[in-house]
């Protein structure tokens, strides 16, 4: 396909409910979408960078800059056979993985349509339904959290993950386990602790957690390895895995027993598949993380989750948990069994509501081949 133009656009979408982590509370998302105009089908990608550089160093504004000034120019006017060829073209730019991922995934999105195959098949997926979990933010009270968990369990979700931080951890787990002793439950600290708090972290072992996600520094494997040796609960790395080599190093060090894969965090589908593959070889299960995506990113997460080593329920859940109205149709729905059935249609398997996307757009810029 020939890349004739790239459109960057920022949309604003209020969340149905605020989402709070150890790094802060979000009530409305600003989301950068990219559209690839080719001589064939149009490809769409979603950049998962946040409004502020709190989850990672990237933000909507740094991603916009990287795409406009460096990444789109590296693709414009080129003929690209497939998504897998994109990383080499963007490799001169260091970092900016979420920005790169949006563009690379848009090429895969177009490629799947062009080849008339489902995107998940193109990625090497084998599972036709995926297991869903939910990530529940820090609430104003424990009662509110219990209420939310009860709603999600009733909806069929197969794993409950609760965000935690000092002051919102042991007491909260105590209350959840008193009511639901058996459910599959994990926690995510988003780097809220230090190794100095190891005695406190050891107490997490009492709650039969499936895993504890990124308890220590966002850029660390070494101290996570020291921690993993001293706790029974499986450690899962999220923030600190930026690609295949990080996964190899973390596994070799014993820093984690589980890996969360987010396609944007590792720079696109090619690297996400590479992380999946090295984890599979090392018998480390993986699951698909979430970044409060709209339907575009959500559909791409569903496609990725069909790869064989995605054996734990992911943070890929129904559109309606986040949005009053999603930008794709149909909206992503989860069955009462907590499963998403994968589409057999060519491409991402969901149509775009282009009129609605236009209405939500607050900023737009089209870059063309010179
Ligand atoms: C995680 N997500 O697994 C992330 C963190 C996260 C669903 O738990 C704006 C942009 C707000 C990115 C909030 C879930 C965000 C964000 C949370 C990422 O660690
Ligand atoms: Mg996480």
CSV table of C-alpha atoms and ligand atoms in Angstrom, one decimal:
chain,number,residue,atom,x,y,z
A,1,UNK,CA,0.0,0.0,0.0
A,2,UNK,CA,1.1,3.5,-0.7
A,3,UNK,CA,0.9,5.9,2.2
A,4,UNK,CA,-0.6,9.1,0.7
A,5,UNK,CA,-1.5,11.0,3.8
A,6,UNK,CA,-1.8,10.8,7.6
A,7,UNK,CA,-4.5,12.5,9.6
A,8,UNK,CA,-3.9,13.2,13.3
A,9,UNK,CA,-6.9,14.0,15.4
A,10,UNK,CA,-7.6,14.6,19.0
A,11,UNK,CA,-11.0,13.6,20.4
A,12,UNK,CA,-12.4,14.3,23.8
A,13,UNK,CA,-14.5,11.7,25.6
A,14,UNK,CA,-15.9,11.9,29.2
A,15,UNK,CA,-15.6,8.7,31.2
A,16,UNK,CA,-18.8,7.2,32.5
A,17,UNK,CA,-17.1,7.0,35.9
A,18,UNK,CA,-13.8,8.6,37.1
A,19,UNK,CA,-10.8,6.2,37.1
A,20,UNK,CA,-8.3,6.6,39.9
A,21,UNK,CA,-4.9,5.0,40.2
A,22,UNK,CA,-1.9,5.6,42.6
A,23,UNK,CA,-0.9,8.4,40.2
A,24,UNK,CA,-4.1,10.3,40.0
A,25,UNK,CA,-7.8,10.5,38.9
A,26,UNK,CA,-9.0,10.8,35.3
A,27,UNK,CA,-12.5,12.0,34.5
A,28,UNK,CA,-12.2,12.8,30.8
A,29,UNK,CA,-9.9,11.4,28.1
A,30,UNK,CA,-8.1,13.3,25.4
A,31,UNK,CA,-7.3,10.7,22.7
A,32,UNK,CA,-5.1,10.9,19.7
A,33,UNK,CA,-6.3,8.9,16.7
A,34,UNK,CA,-4.4,8.5,13.5
A,35,UNK,CA,-5.8,7.7,10.1
A,36,UNK,CA,-3.7,6.4,7.3
A,37,UNK,CA,-4.9,7.3,3.8
A,38,UNK,CA,-3.5,4.8,1.3
A,39,UNK,CA,-4.2,3.8,-2.3
A,40,UNK,CA,-6.3,1.0,-0.8
A,41,UNK,CA,-8.2,0.8,2.5
A,42,UNK,CA,-8.0,3.4,5.2
A,43,UNK,CA,-6.2,2.3,8.4
A,44,UNK,CA,-6.9,3.6,11.9
A,45,UNK,CA,-4.8,3.5,15.0
A,46,UNK,CA,-5.3,4.8,18.5
A,47,UNK,CA,-2.4,6.3,20.6
A,48,UNK,CA,-2.7,5.2,24.2
A,49,UNK,CA,-0.7,8.0,25.7
A,50,UNK,CA,-2.4,9.7,28.6
A,51,UNK,CA,-3.2,13.4,29.1
A,52,UNK,CA,-0.2,13.8,31.4
A,53,UNK,CA,3.1,11.9,31.6
A,54,UNK,CA,2.1,10.0,34.7
A,55,UNK,CA,1.7,6.4,33.6
A,56,UNK,CA,4.6,6.7,31.2
A,57,UNK,CA,6.8,9.6,29.9
A,58,UNK,CA,4.6,10.0,26.8
A,59,UNK,CA,1.5,12.2,26.6
A,60,UNK,CA,-1.0,13.1,23.9
A,61,UNK,CA,1.1,16.2,23.2
A,62,UNK,CA,4.4,14.5,22.9
A,63,UNK,CA,2.8,11.8,20.7
A,64,UNK,CA,1.3,14.5,18.5
A,65,UNK,CA,4.7,16.1,18.1
A,66,UNK,CA,6.5,12.8,17.4
A,67,UNK,CA,4.0,11.7,14.8
A,68,UNK,CA,3.8,15.2,13.1
A,69,UNK,CA,7.5,16.0,13.1
A,70,UNK,CA,9.2,12.6,12.7
A,71,UNK,CA,7.1,9.5,12.4
A,72,UNK,CA,4.5,10.3,9.8
A,73,UNK,CA,7.2,11.9,7.6
A,74,UNK,CA,9.1,8.6,7.7
A,75,UNK,CA,6.1,6.8,6.2
A,76,UNK,CA,4.6,9.4,3.8
A,77,UNK,CA,5.0,8.6,0.2
A,78,UNK,CA,6.4,5.1,0.9
A,79,UNK,CA,4.9,1.9,-0.3
A,80,UNK,CA,4.7,-0.5,2.6
A,81,UNK,CA,3.7,-4.2,2.2
A,82,UNK,CA,2.8,-4.9,5.8
A,83,UNK,CA,2.6,-3.7,9.4
A,84,UNK,CA,5.6,-5.8,10.3
A,85,UNK,CA,7.7,-3.5,8.0
A,86,UNK,CA,6.9,-0.4,10.0
A,87,UNK,CA,9.3,-0.7,13.0
A,88,UNK,CA,12.4,-0.5,10.7
A,89,UNK,CA,11.1,2.7,9.1
A,90,UNK,CA,10.5,4.3,12.5
A,91,UNK,CA,13.6,3.0,14.2
A,92,UNK,CA,15.6,6.2,13.8
A,93,UNK,CA,13.4,7.8,16.4
A,94,UNK,CA,14.2,6.7,20.0
A,95,UNK,CA,11.3,6.0,22.4
A,96,UNK,CA,7.9,7.5,21.6
A,97,UNK,CA,6.5,4.0,21.5
A,98,UNK,CA,2.9,4.9,22.0
A,99,UNK,CA,3.1,7.3,19.0
A,100,UNK,CA,4.9,4.6,16.9
A,101,UNK,CA,2.3,2.0,17.9
A,102,UNK,CA,-0.6,4.1,16.7
A,103,UNK,CA,0.9,4.3,13.3
A,104,UNK,CA,2.1,0.7,13.0
A,105,UNK,CA,-1.2,-0.6,14.2
A,106,UNK,CA,-3.0,1.6,11.6
A,107,UNK,CA,-0.9,-0.1,8.9
A,108,UNK,CA,-1.9,-3.6,10.2
A,109,UNK,CA,-5.5,-2.3,10.3
A,110,UNK,CA,-5.3,-1.4,6.6
A,111,UNK,CA,-3.4,-4.5,5.7
A,112,UNK,CA,-6.1,-6.8,7.2
A,113,UNK,CA,-8.7,-5.1,5.1
A,114,UNK,CA,-6.6,-5.2,2.0
A,115,UNK,CA,-5.8,-9.0,2.5
A,116,UNK,CA,-9.5,-9.6,3.4
A,117,UNK,CA,-8.6,-11.4,6.6
A,118,UNK,CA,-9.5,-10.7,10.2
A,119,UNK,CA,-6.8,-8.7,11.9
A,120,UNK,CA,-6.5,-11.3,14.7
A,121,UNK,CA,-5.6,-14.0,12.1
A,122,UNK,CA,-3.0,-11.7,10.5
A,123,UNK,CA,-1.4,-11.4,14.0
A,124,UNK,CA,-1.3,-15.1,14.4
A,125,UNK,CA,-4.2,-15.4,16.8
A,126,UNK,CA,-5.7,-18.9,17.5
A,127,UNK,CA,-8.4,-18.2,20.1
A,128,UNK,CA,-11.9,-17.3,18.9
A,129,UNK,CA,-13.1,-16.0,22.3
A,130,UNK,CA,-11.2,-14.1,24.9
A,131,UNK,CA,-11.6,-14.1,28.7
A,132,UNK,CA,-12.3,-10.7,30.2
A,133,UNK,CA,-11.4,-9.1,33.5
A,134,UNK,CA,-12.0,-5.6,34.9
A,135,UNK,CA,-9.7,-3.1,36.4
A,136,UNK,CA,-11.4,-1.2,39.2
A,137,UNK,CA,-10.0,2.1,40.3
A,138,UNK,CA,-9.6,3.5,43.8
A,139,UNK,CA,-13.0,4.7,45.0
A,140,UNK,CA,-14.2,7.2,47.5
A,141,UNK,CA,-15.0,4.5,50.0
A,142,UNK,CA,-14.6,0.7,50.4
A,143,UNK,CA,-18.4,0.3,50.3
A,144,UNK,CA,-18.4,1.9,46.8
A,145,UNK,CA,-15.7,-0.5,45.7
A,146,UNK,CA,-17.6,-3.5,47.0
A,147,UNK,CA,-20.6,-2.3,45.1
A,148,UNK,CA,-18.7,-2.1,41.9
A,149,UNK,CA,-17.1,-5.5,42.3
A,150,UNK,CA,-20.6,-7.0,42.9
A,151,UNK,CA,-21.8,-5.3,39.6
A,152,UNK,CA,-18.9,-6.6,37.6
A,153,UNK,CA,-19.2,-10.2,39.0
A,154,UNK,CA,-22.9,-10.2,38.1
A,155,UNK,CA,-22.0,-9.1,34.6
A,156,UNK,CA,-19.8,-12.2,34.3
A,157,UNK,CA,-16.2,-10.8,34.4
A,158,UNK,CA,-13.7,-13.5,35.2
A,159,UNK,CA,-11.1,-11.6,37.2
A,160,UNK,CA,-11.3,-8.5,39.4
A,161,UNK,CA,-8.2,-6.3,39.6
A,162,UNK,CA,-8.2,-3.5,42.1
A,163,UNK,CA,-5.9,-0.6,42.0
A,164,UNK,CA,-4.0,-0.2,45.3
A,165,UNK,CA,-1.6,2.2,47.0
A,166,UNK,CA,-0.4,2.7,50.7
A,167,UNK,CA,-3.6,3.2,52.7
A,168,UNK,CA,-5.8,1.5,50.1
A,169,UNK,CA,-4.5,-2.1,50.2
A,170,UNK,CA,-4.6,-4.6,53.1
A,171,UNK,CA,-7.8,-3.2,54.6
A,172,UNK,CA,-9.5,-3.2,51.2
A,173,UNK,CA,-8.4,-6.8,50.4
A,174,UNK,CA,-9.6,-7.9,53.8
A,175,UNK,CA,-13.1,-6.6,53.0
A,176,UNK,CA,-13.2,-8.1,49.5
A,177,UNK,CA,-12.0,-11.5,50.7
A,178,UNK,CA,-14.5,-11.5,53.6
A,179,UNK,CA,-17.3,-11.3,51.0
A,180,UNK,CA,-15.8,-13.2,48.1
A,181,UNK,CA,-13.2,-15.7,49.4
A,182,UNK,CA,-12.8,-17.6,46.1
A,183,UNK,CA,-12.9,-15.1,43.2
A,184,UNK,CA,-9.9,-14.6,40.9
A,185,UNK,CA,-8.5,-11.3,42.2
A,186,UNK,CA,-5.3,-9.3,41.6
A,187,UNK,CA,-4.0,-5.8,42.4
A,188,UNK,CA,-2.1,-3.1,40.6
A,189,UNK,CA,0.0,-0.6,42.4
A,190,UNK,CA,1.3,1.4,39.4
A,191,UNK,CA,4.7,1.7,41.3
A,192,UNK,CA,3.2,3.0,44.6
A,193,UNK,CA,5.7,1.1,46.8
A,194,UNK,CA,9.5,0.9,47.5
A,195,UNK,CA,11.5,-2.1,48.5
A,196,UNK,CA,11.7,-0.5,52.0
A,197,UNK,CA,8.1,-1.5,52.4
A,198,UNK,CA,8.8,-5.2,51.8
A,199,UNK,CA,7.4,-6.3,55.2
A,200,UNK,CA,4.2,-4.6,54.2
A,201,UNK,CA,4.2,-6.1,50.7
A,202,UNK,CA,4.8,-9.6,52.2
A,203,UNK,CA,1.4,-9.3,53.9
A,204,UNK,CA,-0.3,-9.3,50.5
A,205,UNK,CA,0.5,-13.0,50.4
A,206,UNK,CA,-2.5,-13.6,52.8
A,207,UNK,CA,-5.1,-12.8,50.2
A,208,UNK,CA,-4.5,-15.5,47.5
A,209,UNK,CA,-4.0,-12.9,44.8
A,210,UNK,CA,-3.4,-14.1,41.3
A,211,UNK,CA,-0.7,-11.4,41.0
A,212,UNK,CA,0.5,-8.1,42.2
A,213,UNK,CA,1.2,-5.7,39.3
A,214,UNK,CA,4.1,-3.3,39.1
A,215,UNK,CA,4.5,-2.8,42.9
A,216,UNK,CA,7.9,-1.0,42.6
A,217,UNK,CA,9.5,1.6,40.3
A,218,UNK,CA,8.2,2.1,36.8
A,219,UNK,CA,11.6,1.5,35.2
A,220,UNK,CA,12.8,-1.4,37.4
A,221,UNK,CA,13.4,-5.1,37.0
A,222,UNK,CA,16.2,-5.6,39.6
A,223,UNK,CA,14.4,-4.7,42.7
A,224,UNK,CA,11.3,-6.5,41.5
A,225,UNK,CA,13.5,-9.6,41.3
A,226,UNK,CA,14.7,-9.1,44.9
A,227,UNK,CA,11.0,-8.7,45.9
A,228,UNK,CA,9.8,-11.7,44.0
A,229,UNK,CA,12.3,-13.9,45.9
A,230,UNK,CA,10.7,-12.9,49.2
A,231,UNK,CA,7.0,-13.0,48.4
A,232,UNK,CA,4.7,-15.9,47.4
A,233,UNK,CA,2.4,-13.9,45.2
A,234,UNK,CA,3.3,-13.8,41.5
A,235,UNK,CA,4.7,-10.5,40.4
A,236,UNK,CA,3.5,-9.1,37.1
A,237,UNK,CA,5.3,-6.4,35.3
A,238,UNK,CA,3.5,-3.7,33.3
A,239,UNK,CA,5.2,-0.3,33.1
A,240,UNK,CA,8.8,-1.6,33.0
A,241,UNK,CA,8.4,-3.9,30.0
A,242,UNK,CA,9.0,-1.8,26.8
A,243,UNK,CA,9.7,-4.7,24.4
A,244,UNK,CA,11.2,-8.1,23.8
A,245,UNK,CA,14.6,-7.4,25.3
A,246,UNK,CA,13.0,-6.1,28.5
A,247,UNK,CA,10.9,-9.2,28.7
A,248,UNK,CA,14.0,-11.4,28.3
A,249,UNK,CA,15.9,-9.5,31.0
A,250,UNK,CA,13.0,-9.5,33.4
A,251,UNK,CA,12.4,-13.2,33.0
A,252,UNK,CA,16.1,-14.1,33.3
A,253,UNK,CA,16.4,-12.1,36.5
A,254,UNK,CA,13.2,-13.6,38.0
A,255,UNK,CA,11.6,-10.2,38.2
A,256,UNK,CA,8.1,-11.5,37.3
A,257,UNK,CA,6.1,-14.7,36.8
A,258,UNK,CA,3.5,-13.0,34.6
A,259,UNK,CA,3.6,-10.2,32.0
A,260,UNK,CA,1.0,-7.6,31.1
A,261,UNK,CA,1.2,-6.7,27.4
A,262,UNK,CA,0.0,-3.4,26.2
A,263,UNK,CA,0.5,-2.9,22.5
A,264,UNK,CA,1.1,0.9,22.8
A,265,UNK,CA,3.6,0.5,25.7
A,266,UNK,CA,5.8,-1.7,23.6
A,267,UNK,CA,5.5,0.3,20.4
A,268,UNK,CA,3.1,-1.6,18.2
A,269,UNK,CA,1.8,-5.0,17.2
A,270,UNK,CA,5.2,-6.4,16.0
A,271,UNK,CA,6.9,-5.8,19.4
A,272,UNK,CA,3.8,-7.0,21.3
A,273,UNK,CA,3.9,-10.3,19.4
A,274,UNK,CA,7.6,-10.6,20.1
A,275,UNK,CA,7.0,-10.1,23.8
A,276,UNK,CA,4.3,-12.7,23.6
A,277,UNK,CA,6.6,-15.2,21.9
A,278,UNK,CA,9.6,-14.9,24.4
A,279,UNK,CA,7.2,-15.2,27.3
A,280,UNK,CA,5.6,-18.3,25.8
A,281,UNK,CA,9.0,-19.9,25.3
A,282,UNK,CA,9.8,-19.2,29.0
A,283,UNK,CA,6.4,-20.5,30.1
A,284,UNK,CA,5.4,-17.0,31.4
A,285,UNK,CA,1.7,-16.4,30.9
A,286,UNK,CA,0.6,-13.0,29.5
A,287,UNK,CA,-2.6,-11.0,29.4
A,288,UNK,CA,-3.6,-7.9,27.6
A,289,UNK,CA,-3.6,-4.6,29.5
A,290,UNK,CA,-5.9,-1.7,29.0
A,291,UNK,CA,-5.4,2.1,28.7
A,292,UNK,CA,-9.0,3.3,28.8
A,293,UNK,CA,-9.2,3.0,25.0
A,294,UNK,CA,-12.0,3.9,22.6
A,295,UNK,CA,-13.3,1.2,20.4
A,296,UNK,CA,-10.4,1.4,18.0
A,297,UNK,CA,-7.8,0.5,20.6
A,298,UNK,CA,-10.2,-1.9,22.1
A,299,UNK,CA,-10.7,-3.8,18.9
A,300,UNK,CA,-6.9,-4.0,18.4
A,301,UNK,CA,-6.6,-5.3,22.0
A,302,UNK,CA,-9.2,-8.0,21.2
A,303,UNK,CA,-7.2,-9.1,18.1
A,304,UNK,CA,-3.9,-9.3,20.1
A,305,UNK,CA,-5.6,-11.2,22.9
A,306,UNK,CA,-6.3,-14.2,20.6
A,307,UNK,CA,-2.6,-15.2,20.5
A,308,UNK,CA,-2.1,-18.6,22.2
A,309,UNK,CA,-0.1,-17.4,25.3
A,310,UNK,CA,-2.8,-14.9,26.4
A,311,UNK,CA,-4.0,-17.4,29.0
A,312,UNK,CA,-5.1,-15.1,31.8
A,313,UNK,CA,-8.2,-12.8,31.6
A,314,UNK,CA,-7.2,-9.4,30.3
A,315,UNK,CA,-8.2,-5.8,31.1
A,316,UNK,CA,-10.2,-5.8,27.9
A,317,UNK,CA,-13.8,-5.1,28.8
A,318,UNK,CA,-17.1,-3.8,27.4
A,319,UNK,CA,-17.3,-0.3,25.8
A,320,UNK,CA,-20.1,0.6,28.2
A,321,UNK,CA,-17.9,0.4,31.3
A,322,UNK,CA,-16.0,3.4,30.0
A,323,UNK,CA,-18.2,5.3,27.4
A,324,UNK,CA,-21.8,6.3,27.1
A,325,UNK,CA,-21.4,5.9,23.4
A,326,UNK,CA,-18.3,4.3,21.7
A,327,UNK,CA,-16.9,5.4,18.4
A,328,UNK,CA,-17.3,2.0,16.8
A,329,UNK,CA,-20.3,-0.2,16.0
A,330,UNK,CA,-21.3,-2.6,17.3
A,331,UNK,CA,-19.9,-1.6,20.7
A,332,UNK,CA,-17.6,-4.1,22.4
A,333,UNK,CA,-19.8,-6.5,24.4
A,334,UNK,CA,-19.0,-9.1,27.0
A,335,UNK,CA,-21.1,-12.3,27.3
A,336,UNK,CA,-22.6,-13.3,30.7
A,337,UNK,CA,-19.8,-15.9,30.7
A,338,UNK,CA,-17.2,-13.1,30.7
A,339,UNK,CA,-16.1,-13.7,27.1
A,340,UNK,CA,-15.7,-11.5,24.0
A,341,UNK,CA,-16.5,-13.5,20.8
A,342,UNK,CA,-14.0,-12.6,18.1
A,343,UNK,CA,-15.4,-11.4,14.7
A,344,UNK,CA,-14.7,-13.5,11.6
A,345,UNK,CA,-15.0,-10.3,9.4
A,346,UNK,CA,-12.0,-9.0,7.5
A,347,UNK,CA,-10.1,-6.2,9.3
A,348,UNK,CA,-10.7,-5.1,12.9
A,349,UNK,CA,-14.3,-6.4,12.9
A,350,UNK,CA,-16.0,-3.2,14.0
A,351,UNK,CA,-17.2,-0.2,11.8
A,352,UNK,CA,-16.3,3.4,12.6
A,353,UNK,CA,-18.9,6.0,13.4
A,354,UNK,CA,-17.2,8.6,11.4
A,355,UNK,CA,-19.8,11.3,11.9
A,356,UNK,CA,-19.6,10.8,15.7
A,357,UNK,CA,-15.8,10.9,15.6
A,358,UNK,CA,-16.0,14.2,13.6
A,359,UNK,CA,-18.3,15.6,16.3
A,360,UNK,CA,-15.9,14.6,19.1
A,361,UNK,CA,-12.8,16.1,17.3
A,362,UNK,CA,-11.2,19.2,18.8
A,363,UNK,CA,-8.1,19.3,16.7
A,364,UNK,CA,-7.2,17.8,13.3
A,365,UNK,CA,-4.2,17.9,10.9
A,366,UNK,CA,-3.6,16.1,7.7
A,367,UNK,CA,0.0,15.5,6.5
A,368,UNK,CA,0.6,14.7,2.9
A,369,UNK,CA,3.5,13.1,0.9
A,370,UNK,CA,5.6,16.0,-0.4
B,1,LIG,C1,-2.7,-0.1,34.1
B,1,LIG,N1,-4.8,0.7,33.1
B,1,LIG,O1,-2.9,-1.3,33.9
B,1,LIG,C2,-3.5,1.0,33.4
B,1,LIG,C3,-3.2,2.3,34.0
B,1,LIG,C4,-3.8,3.5,33.5
B,1,LIG,C5,-7.1,-0.1,33.0
B,1,LIG,O2,-5.7,-0.3,34.9
B,1,LIG,C6,-5.2,7.8,31.1
B,1,LIG,C7,-4.3,7.1,30.3
B,1,LIG,C8,-5.5,7.2,32.3
B,1,LIG,C9,-3.7,5.9,30.7
B,1,LIG,C10,-5.3,5.3,33.9
B,1,LIG,C11,-5.8,0.1,33.8
B,1,LIG,C12,-5.0,6.0,32.7
B,1,LIG,C13,-4.1,5.3,31.9
B,1,LIG,C14,-4.7,4.1,34.2
B,1,LIG,C15,-3.5,4.1,32.3
B,1,LIG,O3,-1.8,0.2,34.9
B,2,LIG,MG1,-0.9,-1.8,35.3
